Amino acid sequence: MMAAAGTGNVYQSFVRMPRNVEVKARVHNWAHTLKECKNLSESTGEIIAQRDVFFNTQCGRLKLRDFKDGQGQLIYYERPDLLGPKLSNYAISNTADPQGLEEVLTQALGIRGSVVKERLLFLVGQTRIHMDRVQDLGDFVELEVVLTDSQTPDDGQHIANNLMKSLGIAPEDLLTGAYVDLLQKDKGK
């Protein structure tokens, strides 16, 4: 039952953002990592061309992902810049006009940077494994363990750690931040 206007009762709705535990690492032996991803997923993977445009924000990261086929996604996420498995909260909205949306967001927020990559997607249980070839940056692997509502970040870290072992991801290969951060660091920004 709703309270009458002016009674001072305020209803707030809490929307829980989807969560995942993410790992990002440099790949030194593409052929070996690709073979392991194919074995774990029992598939050849799906090739996805992507251009991500990152916009200036006060907190978190906001990017527009253009799939180069007339489709895109606006993605906002909050994730600490730490090595190893880390919790990421995110929200995604699909768009059929990524170019138009990019123009509006550029005018409103300004562009922080962009990332062009070819991604191979593999699904292993509740984990999305991305093998990324990032223009001007190199080869990487990302693990995204998508958590259910009943799972804790520790559950996701356990799954990620097991996959890291299976893929031979060494601690010294782990990275912090997003690809745009690495590109800007390489350019001395």
C-alpha atoms as one frame of an Amber mdcrd trajectory, in Angstrom:
protein
   0.000   0.000   0.000   1.448   3.374  -0.998   1.588   6.199   1.522  -0.401
   9.297   0.786   1.518  12.214  -0.664   3.055  14.426   1.979   3.105  11.818
   4.772   6.860  11.758   4.849   7.197   8.076   3.897   9.747   7.613   1.153
   9.943   4.445  -0.860  13.317   3.629  -2.307  13.996   0.848  -4.700  17.377
  -0.778  -4.646  18.537  -2.274  -7.919  21.426  -4.645  -7.494  23.906  -4.338
 -10.321  25.089  -7.583 -11.896  28.463  -8.673 -10.532  31.407 -10.642 -11.763
  34.893 -11.465 -10.611  37.389 -10.410 -13.228  41.010 -11.229 -14.010  43.102
  -9.607 -16.740  46.540 -10.925 -17.753  49.081 -10.563 -20.520  49.396 -13.539
 -22.904  52.926 -14.528 -23.928  52.077 -17.688 -25.872  48.881 -17.088 -27.872
  48.804 -20.568 -29.450  49.114 -22.356 -26.088  46.466 -20.206 -24.362  44.132
 -20.587 -27.342  44.508 -24.378 -27.224  43.713 -24.426 -23.483  40.645 -22.182
 -23.975  39.369 -24.471 -26.735  39.889 -27.532 -24.525  38.197 -25.996 -21.465
  35.203 -24.669 -23.432  34.986 -27.566 -25.883  34.507 -24.972 -28.644  36.465
 -22.952 -31.182  35.268 -19.676 -29.662  33.367 -16.773 -31.155  35.224 -13.921
 -32.903  33.939 -10.450 -31.964  35.314  -7.172 -33.367  35.002  -4.338 -30.852
  35.774  -0.666 -30.465  35.340   0.658 -26.921  35.124   4.409 -26.356  35.670
   5.462 -22.737  34.075   8.671 -21.498  35.131  10.991 -18.689  33.337  10.160
 -15.434  33.540  11.175 -11.781  33.636   7.547 -10.623  33.749   4.113 -12.214
  34.160   3.704 -15.954  31.656   4.371 -18.736  32.298   2.919 -22.156  30.392
   2.535 -25.374  31.144  -0.747 -27.091  30.636  -0.675 -30.868  30.455  -4.159
 -32.406  30.997  -2.675 -35.878  27.761  -4.251 -37.126  25.304  -1.486 -36.200
  24.900  -2.796 -32.646  26.500  -1.636 -29.436  26.346  -1.557 -25.657  26.705
   1.244 -23.156  28.509  -0.239 -20.155  29.096   1.343 -16.766  31.236  -0.517
 -14.252  32.922  -0.093 -10.922  35.990  -2.231 -10.240  39.073  -1.664  -8.108
  42.408  -1.457  -9.919  44.022  -4.450  -8.225  46.070  -7.419  -9.427  44.317
 -10.770  -9.543  40.631 -11.589  -9.160  38.521  -8.546  -8.262  34.810  -7.829
  -7.928  33.200  -5.761 -10.687  29.681  -4.292 -10.515  28.249  -3.329 -13.887
  25.202  -2.221 -15.854  24.678  -2.709 -19.597  22.240  -1.114 -22.034  22.033
  -2.279 -25.650  21.824   0.217 -28.504  21.108   0.007 -32.230  22.765   3.408
 -32.743  26.267   3.308 -31.245  27.516   6.138 -33.485  24.696   8.496 -32.527
  25.076   7.648 -28.846  28.828   8.247 -29.072  28.215  11.734 -30.493  25.846
  12.631 -27.639  28.098  11.227 -24.903  31.161  12.926 -26.417  29.394  16.293
 -26.274  28.162  15.677 -22.726  31.198  14.042 -21.118  34.201  14.140 -23.455
  36.245  11.128 -24.544  38.900   9.690 -22.267  40.254   7.246 -24.869  39.376
   4.353 -27.137  40.371   0.717 -27.506  40.149  -1.365 -30.674  40.360  -5.125
 -30.298  39.514  -8.480 -31.767  38.080 -10.760 -29.122  37.705 -14.520 -29.037
  34.952 -15.476 -26.603  34.860 -18.851 -24.846  32.260 -19.969 -22.289  33.347
 -22.259 -19.456  30.550 -22.831 -16.943  29.615 -19.400 -15.595  32.834 -17.823
 -16.860  33.387 -15.814 -20.009  36.987 -16.178 -21.184  38.128 -13.460 -23.586
  41.298 -13.775 -25.612  41.940 -10.231 -26.801  44.258  -8.859 -29.453  44.344
  -5.168 -28.593  45.533  -2.713 -31.232  48.761  -0.944 -30.178  48.906  -2.954
 -26.930  49.260  -6.715 -27.460  47.638  -9.997 -26.477  45.625 -10.566 -23.304
  43.242 -12.950 -21.602  40.331 -11.888 -19.402  38.249 -14.066 -17.128  34.780
 -12.852 -16.135  33.165 -15.152 -13.577  29.512 -14.030 -13.624  28.162 -14.397
 -10.096  24.666 -15.568  -9.229  22.732 -13.656  -6.553  23.588 -16.351  -4.008
  27.336 -16.403  -4.729  29.926 -14.358  -2.881  32.973 -12.678  -4.396  35.036
 -15.411  -2.664  33.136 -18.038  -4.688  34.038 -16.181  -7.882  37.668 -15.810
  -6.833  37.879 -19.557  -6.239  36.558 -20.268  -9.750  38.890 -17.650 -11.263
  41.930 -19.041  -9.431  41.202 -22.553 -10.738  40.868 -21.267 -14.313  44.075
 -19.248 -13.950  45.890 -22.467 -13.022  44.328 -24.335 -15.962  45.354 -21.580
 -18.383  48.842 -21.178 -16.907  48.322 -17.537 -15.926  51.297 -16.564 -13.771
  51.084 -13.907 -11.035  53.595 -11.716 -12.897  51.260 -11.629 -15.932  48.333
 -10.135 -13.980  47.288  -6.566 -14.774  45.318  -3.812 -13.103  42.946  -1.336
 -14.728  41.379  -1.336 -18.164  42.981  -1.516 -21.599  42.444   2.236 -21.975
  44.578   2.778 -18.845  47.389   0.648 -20.304  47.233   2.471 -23.636  47.400
   5.860 -21.932  50.275   4.703 -19.742  52.163   3.522 -22.861  51.587   6.905
 -24.496  52.910   8.700 -21.411  49.598  10.315 -20.488
